[in-house]
mmCIF file of C-alpha atoms in Angstrom:
data_model
loop_
_atom_site.group_PDB
_atom_site.id
_atom_site.type_symbol
_atom_site.label_atom_id
_atom_site.label_comp_id
_atom_site.label_asym_id
_atom_site.label_seq_id
_atom_site.Cartn_x
_atom_site.Cartn_y
_atom_site.Cartn_z
ATOM 1 C CA MET M 942 -276.691 54.374 -141.027
ATOM 2 C CA GLU M 943 -273.950 52.443 -140.944
ATOM 3 C CA LYS M 944 -272.306 53.818 -143.534
ATOM 4 C CA GLU M 945 -271.534 56.996 -141.170
ATOM 5 C CA ILE M 946 -270.467 54.530 -138.047
ATOM 6 C CA PHE M 947 -267.738 52.923 -140.471
ATOM 7 C CA THR M 948 -266.620 56.274 -141.279
ATOM 8 C CA THR M 949 -266.713 57.661 -137.781
ATOM 9 C CA VAL M 950 -264.529 54.825 -137.093
ATOM 10 C CA GLY M 951 -262.299 55.033 -140.429
ATOM 11 C CA MET M 952 -262.129 58.891 -139.284
ATOM 12 C CA ILE M 953 -260.512 57.699 -135.478
ATOM 13 C CA PHE M 954 -258.177 55.395 -137.001
ATOM 14 C CA MET M 955 -256.944 58.204 -139.572
ATOM 15 C CA THR M 956 -256.758 60.809 -136.415
ATOM 16 C CA VAL M 957 -254.855 58.246 -134.180
ATOM 17 C CA SER M 958 -252.724 56.693 -136.958
ATOM 18 C CA TYR M 959 -251.615 60.515 -138.159
ATOM 19 C CA VAL M 960 -251.370 61.637 -134.695
ATOM 20 C CA VAL M 961 -248.794 58.672 -133.605
ATOM 21 C CA TYR M 962 -246.722 59.602 -136.956
ATOM 22 C CA ILE M 963 -246.707 63.020 -136.293
ATOM 23 C CA TYR M 964 -245.713 62.625 -132.706
ATOM 24 C CA SER M 965 -242.774 60.114 -133.589
ATOM 25 C CA ILE M 966 -241.405 62.287 -136.254
ATOM 26 C CA TYR M 967 -241.045 65.245 -133.589
ATOM 27 C CA LYS M 968 -239.336 62.595 -130.917
ATOM 28 C CA GLY M 969 -237.214 61.683 -133.545
ATOM 29 C CA ASP M 970 -237.861 58.414 -133.594
ATOM 30 C CA THR M 971 -239.707 58.303 -136.995
ATOM 31 C CA ARG M 972 -238.009 59.647 -140.382
ATOM 32 C CA PRO M 973 -240.480 60.290 -143.317
ATOM 33 C CA HIS M 974 -239.579 59.852 -146.740
ATOM 34 C CA PRO M 975 -240.795 62.878 -148.218
ATOM 35 C CA PHE M 976 -241.253 61.225 -151.908
ATOM 36 C CA SER M 977 -243.293 58.566 -150.719
ATOM 37 C CA TRP M 978 -245.790 61.075 -148.700
ATOM 38 C CA PHE M 979 -245.730 63.398 -151.528
ATOM 39 C CA ILE M 980 -246.977 60.903 -154.053
ATOM 40 C CA TRP M 981 -249.029 59.519 -151.318
ATOM 41 C CA GLY M 982 -250.682 63.034 -151.149
ATOM 42 C CA LEU M 983 -250.891 63.594 -154.912
ATOM 43 C CA LEU M 984 -252.922 60.297 -155.866
ATOM 44 C CA THR M 985 -254.915 59.742 -152.568
ATOM 45 C CA ALA M 986 -256.439 63.247 -153.999
ATOM 46 C CA ILE M 987 -256.547 62.255 -157.367
ATOM 47 C CA ALA M 988 -258.681 58.762 -155.831
ATOM 48 C CA PHE M 989 -260.529 61.423 -153.647
ATOM 49 C CA PHE M 990 -262.175 63.107 -156.888
ATOM 50 C CA ALA M 991 -262.474 59.643 -158.468
ATOM 51 C CA GLN M 992 -264.543 58.093 -155.704
ATOM 52 C CA VAL M 993 -266.849 61.324 -155.666
ATOM 53 C CA THR M 994 -267.654 60.558 -159.078
ATOM 54 C CA ASP M 995 -268.491 57.267 -158.525
ATOM 55 C CA GLY M 996 -270.599 58.110 -156.150
ATOM 56 C CA ALA M 997 -268.469 56.817 -152.988
ATOM 57 C CA GLY M 998 -270.477 59.107 -150.602
ATOM 58 C CA VAL M 999 -269.087 59.297 -147.010
ATOM 59 C CA GLY M 1000 -266.295 56.880 -148.021
ATOM 60 C CA ALA M 1001 -264.417 59.581 -149.598
ATOM 61 C CA ILE M 1002 -264.163 61.816 -146.660
ATOM 62 C CA ILE M 1003 -261.463 59.658 -145.537
ATOM 63 C CA THR M 1004 -259.572 59.510 -148.468
ATOM 64 C CA ALA M 1005 -259.597 63.110 -148.706
ATOM 65 C CA GLY M 1006 -258.236 63.745 -145.370
ATOM 66 C CA SER M 1007 -255.259 61.219 -145.676
ATOM 67 C CA SER M 1008 -254.320 63.109 -148.726
ATOM 68 C CA ILE M 1009 -254.476 66.430 -146.397
ATOM 69 C CA ILE M 1010 -252.251 64.931 -143.788
ATOM 70 C CA SER M 1011 -250.174 63.430 -146.327
ATOM 71 C CA PHE M 1012 -248.943 66.864 -147.788
ATOM 72 C CA GLY M 1013 -248.903 67.664 -144.260
ATOM 73 C CA ILE M 1014 -246.003 65.304 -143.418
ATOM 74 C CA VAL M 1015 -244.333 66.161 -146.638
ATOM 75 C CA ILE M 1016 -243.497 69.508 -145.206
ATOM 76 C CA ILE M 1017 -243.201 68.428 -141.583
ATOM 77 C CA GLY M 1018 -240.735 65.573 -142.529
ATOM 78 C CA TYR M 1019 -238.759 68.175 -144.724
ATOM 79 C CA THR M 1020 -238.508 70.543 -141.779
ATOM 80 C CA LYS M 1021 -237.564 68.227 -138.703
ATOM 81 C CA ARG M 1022 -235.244 66.120 -140.781
ATOM 82 C CA LYS M 1023 -231.541 67.549 -141.442
ATOM 83 C CA ASN M 1024 -230.148 64.720 -143.091
ATOM 84 C CA ILE M 1025 -232.519 63.193 -145.735
ATOM 85 C CA VAL M 1026 -230.562 60.184 -147.745
ATOM 86 C CA ILE M 1027 -232.419 60.266 -151.027
ATOM 87 C CA SER M 1028 -231.015 57.653 -153.319
ATOM 88 C CA ARG M 1029 -230.870 57.431 -156.935
ATOM 89 C CA SER M 1030 -233.547 54.493 -156.968
ATOM 90 C CA ASP M 1031 -235.586 56.924 -154.762
ATOM 91 C CA LYS M 1032 -235.333 59.703 -157.475
ATOM 92 C CA TRP M 1033 -236.478 56.981 -160.505
ATOM 93 C CA ALA M 1034 -239.430 55.988 -158.255
ATOM 94 C CA PHE M 1035 -240.185 59.465 -157.789
ATOM 95 C CA THR M 1036 -239.922 60.521 -161.357
ATOM 96 C CA LEU M 1037 -241.723 58.008 -162.879
ATOM 97 C CA SER M 1038 -244.460 58.016 -160.573
ATOM 98 C CA LEU M 1039 -245.054 61.923 -161.301
ATOM 99 C CA LEU M 1040 -244.545 60.576 -164.981
ATOM 100 C CA ALA M 1041 -247.377 58.361 -164.666
ATOM 101 C CA ILE M 1042 -249.709 61.250 -163.750
ATOM 102 C CA PRO M 1043 -250.315 62.399 -167.280
ATOM 103 C CA LEU M 1044 -251.626 59.220 -168.131
ATOM 104 C CA TRP M 1045 -253.945 59.673 -166.002
ATOM 105 C CA LEU M 1046 -255.168 62.726 -167.305
ATOM 106 C CA ILE M 1047 -254.828 61.227 -170.576
ATOM 107 C CA THR M 1048 -257.256 57.981 -169.733
ATOM 108 C CA ASP M 1049 -260.326 60.740 -169.157
ATOM 109 C CA THR M 1050 -262.037 57.512 -167.312
ATOM 110 C CA PRO M 1051 -262.316 56.939 -163.680
ATOM 111 C CA LEU M 1052 -261.616 53.345 -163.786
ATOM 112 C CA TRP M 1053 -258.368 53.414 -165.577
ATOM 113 C CA SER M 1054 -257.524 56.717 -163.834
ATOM 114 C CA VAL M 1055 -257.974 54.397 -160.348
ATOM 115 C CA LEU M 1056 -255.574 51.251 -161.595
ATOM 116 C CA LEU M 1057 -253.124 53.643 -162.985
ATOM 117 C CA ILE M 1058 -252.933 55.708 -159.551
ATOM 118 C CA THR M 1059 -253.282 52.147 -157.602
ATOM 119 C CA LEU M 1060 -250.071 50.863 -159.779
ATOM 120 C CA ILE M 1061 -248.179 54.565 -158.896
ATOM 121 C CA ASP M 1062 -249.298 54.828 -155.548
ATOM 122 C CA MET M 1063 -247.451 51.224 -155.148
ATOM 123 C CA ALA M 1064 -244.151 52.351 -156.909
ATOM 124 C CA GLY M 1065 -244.634 55.474 -154.936
ATOM 125 C CA PHE M 1066 -244.044 53.248 -151.762
ATOM 126 C CA TYR M 1067 -240.869 52.123 -152.976
ATOM 127 C CA PRO M 1068 -238.359 55.022 -151.325
ATOM 128 C CA THR M 1069 -240.322 54.181 -148.008
ATOM 129 C CA PHE M 1070 -239.752 50.630 -148.394
ATOM 130 C CA ARG M 1071 -235.786 50.707 -149.283
ATOM 131 C CA LYS M 1072 -235.307 53.215 -146.167
ATOM 132 C CA SER M 1073 -237.141 50.969 -144.038
ATOM 133 C CA TRP M 1074 -235.504 47.909 -145.166
ATOM 134 C CA HIS M 1075 -231.879 49.243 -144.060
ATOM 135 C CA ALA M 1076 -233.050 51.212 -141.078
ATOM 136 C CA PRO M 1077 -236.670 49.695 -139.890
ATOM 137 C CA GLU M 1078 -236.557 51.404 -136.438
ATOM 138 C CA GLN M 1079 -237.171 54.778 -138.477
ATOM 139 C CA GLU M 1080 -240.783 53.907 -139.162
ATOM 140 C CA SER M 1081 -243.782 53.808 -136.541
ATOM 141 C CA SER M 1082 -245.255 50.091 -137.106
ATOM 142 C CA MET M 1083 -248.350 51.275 -134.586
ATOM 143 C CA SER M 1084 -249.077 54.148 -137.717
ATOM 144 C CA PHE M 1085 -248.651 52.243 -140.174
ATOM 145 C CA ALA M 1086 -251.045 49.375 -138.395
ATOM 146 C CA LEU M 1087 -253.762 51.858 -137.654
ATOM 147 C CA GLY M 1088 -253.419 52.755 -141.138
ATOM 148 C CA GLY M 1089 -253.987 49.834 -142.422
ATOM 149 C CA PHE M 1090 -257.412 49.495 -140.283
ATOM 150 C CA LYS M 1091 -258.516 53.018 -141.528
ATOM 151 C CA HIS M 1092 -258.360 51.937 -144.824
ATOM 152 C CA ILE M 1093 -260.606 48.715 -143.814
ATOM 153 C CA PHE M 1094 -263.254 51.445 -142.790
ATOM 154 C CA THR M 1095 -262.647 53.308 -145.695
ATOM 155 C CA VAL M 1096 -263.939 50.484 -148.027
ATOM 156 C CA LEU M 1097 -266.647 49.389 -145.287
ATOM 157 C CA ALA M 1098 -267.857 53.077 -145.176
ATOM 158 C CA LEU M 1099 -268.073 53.641 -149.098
ATOM 159 C CA GLU M 1100 -271.785 54.017 -149.981
ATOM 160 C CA ASN M 1101 -270.932 52.483 -153.588
ATOM 161 C CA TYR M 1102 -269.147 49.328 -154.362
ATOM 162 C CA SER M 1103 -267.117 49.128 -157.298
ATOM 163 C CA ILE M 1104 -263.246 48.766 -158.854
ATOM 164 C CA ILE M 1105 -263.250 52.652 -159.236
ATOM 165 C CA THR M 1106 -264.181 53.280 -155.365
ATOM 166 C CA ALA M 1107 -262.750 50.286 -153.570
ATOM 167 C CA LEU M 1108 -259.670 49.359 -155.506
ATOM 168 C CA PHE M 1109 -257.675 51.995 -154.153
ATOM 169 C CA PRO M 1110 -258.159 51.830 -150.258
ATOM 170 C CA PHE M 1111 -258.144 47.858 -150.605
ATOM 171 C CA SER M 1112 -254.533 47.977 -152.077
ATOM 172 C CA LEU M 1113 -253.818 50.559 -149.211
ATOM 173 C CA VAL M 1114 -254.799 48.029 -147.054
ATOM 174 C CA ILE M 1115 -252.474 45.318 -148.620
ATOM 175 C CA MET M 1116 -249.443 47.939 -148.726
ATOM 176 C CA ASN M 1117 -250.129 49.086 -145.001
ATOM 177 C CA PHE M 1118 -250.207 45.542 -143.722
ATOM 178 C CA SER M 1119 -247.404 44.303 -146.205
ATOM 179 C CA PHE M 1120 -245.250 46.912 -145.180
ATOM 180 C CA LEU M 1121 -246.075 46.569 -141.392
ATOM 181 C CA ALA M 1122 -244.402 42.721 -141.718
ATOM 182 C CA MET M 1123 -241.443 43.732 -143.738
ATOM 183 C CA LEU M 1124 -240.888 46.100 -140.786
ATOM 184 C CA TYR M 1125 -241.425 43.677 -137.951
ATOM 185 C CA TYR M 1126 -239.092 41.107 -140.244
ATOM 186 C CA ARG M 1127 -236.267 43.699 -140.138
ATOM 187 C CA ARG M 1128 -236.162 44.323 -136.887
ATOM 188 C CA TRP M 1129 -236.145 40.752 -135.861
ATOM 189 C CA ARG M 1130 -233.262 40.216 -138.258
ATOM 190 C CA VAL M 1131 -231.507 43.068 -136.805
ATOM 191 C CA ARG M 1132 -232.192 41.651 -133.300
ATOM 192 C CA GLN M 1133 -231.022 38.179 -134.243
ATOM 193 C CA ASN M 1134 -227.958 40.283 -135.668
ATOM 194 C CA ALA M 1135 -226.790 42.218 -132.807
#
């Protein structure tokens, strides 16, 4: 029963974080980088299947939902943003992330798969990190905070704890809160320089 409660709380955090994020896109406050969101959607789908193979149980539901919504944000981002700035380094990060996916297919073991997708996911953060370093007001800090808590509950909801089931969501806790810290720091610096 405890795992179902953690899953429910994680689903609430997931739903609220994405509602906040999508609403801020429609308001024009948030400008998602489509490369990051595509990579996150794809890798989260892979992580979901790896978690299922290692008995993650109900904790994998949050991972599946995150993948589906991430792909939705790619579509919403493209339809709502008219002036997407994609740098050469964004293209490199995106290409290298996609090229690393065949390595995941070759490994044929869930452990190596999760290690690789965790590293690829971190690389996929680069376009959003770069964009937000220069324009920290273009991301929803509330959404990333809620996302960090969502992943805490994803870890707590797992029915089987192993590197295979826990590494990916645990890395997302670290990445979300690190990104949040960078946003607050950059907003503070922008205010100081104004």
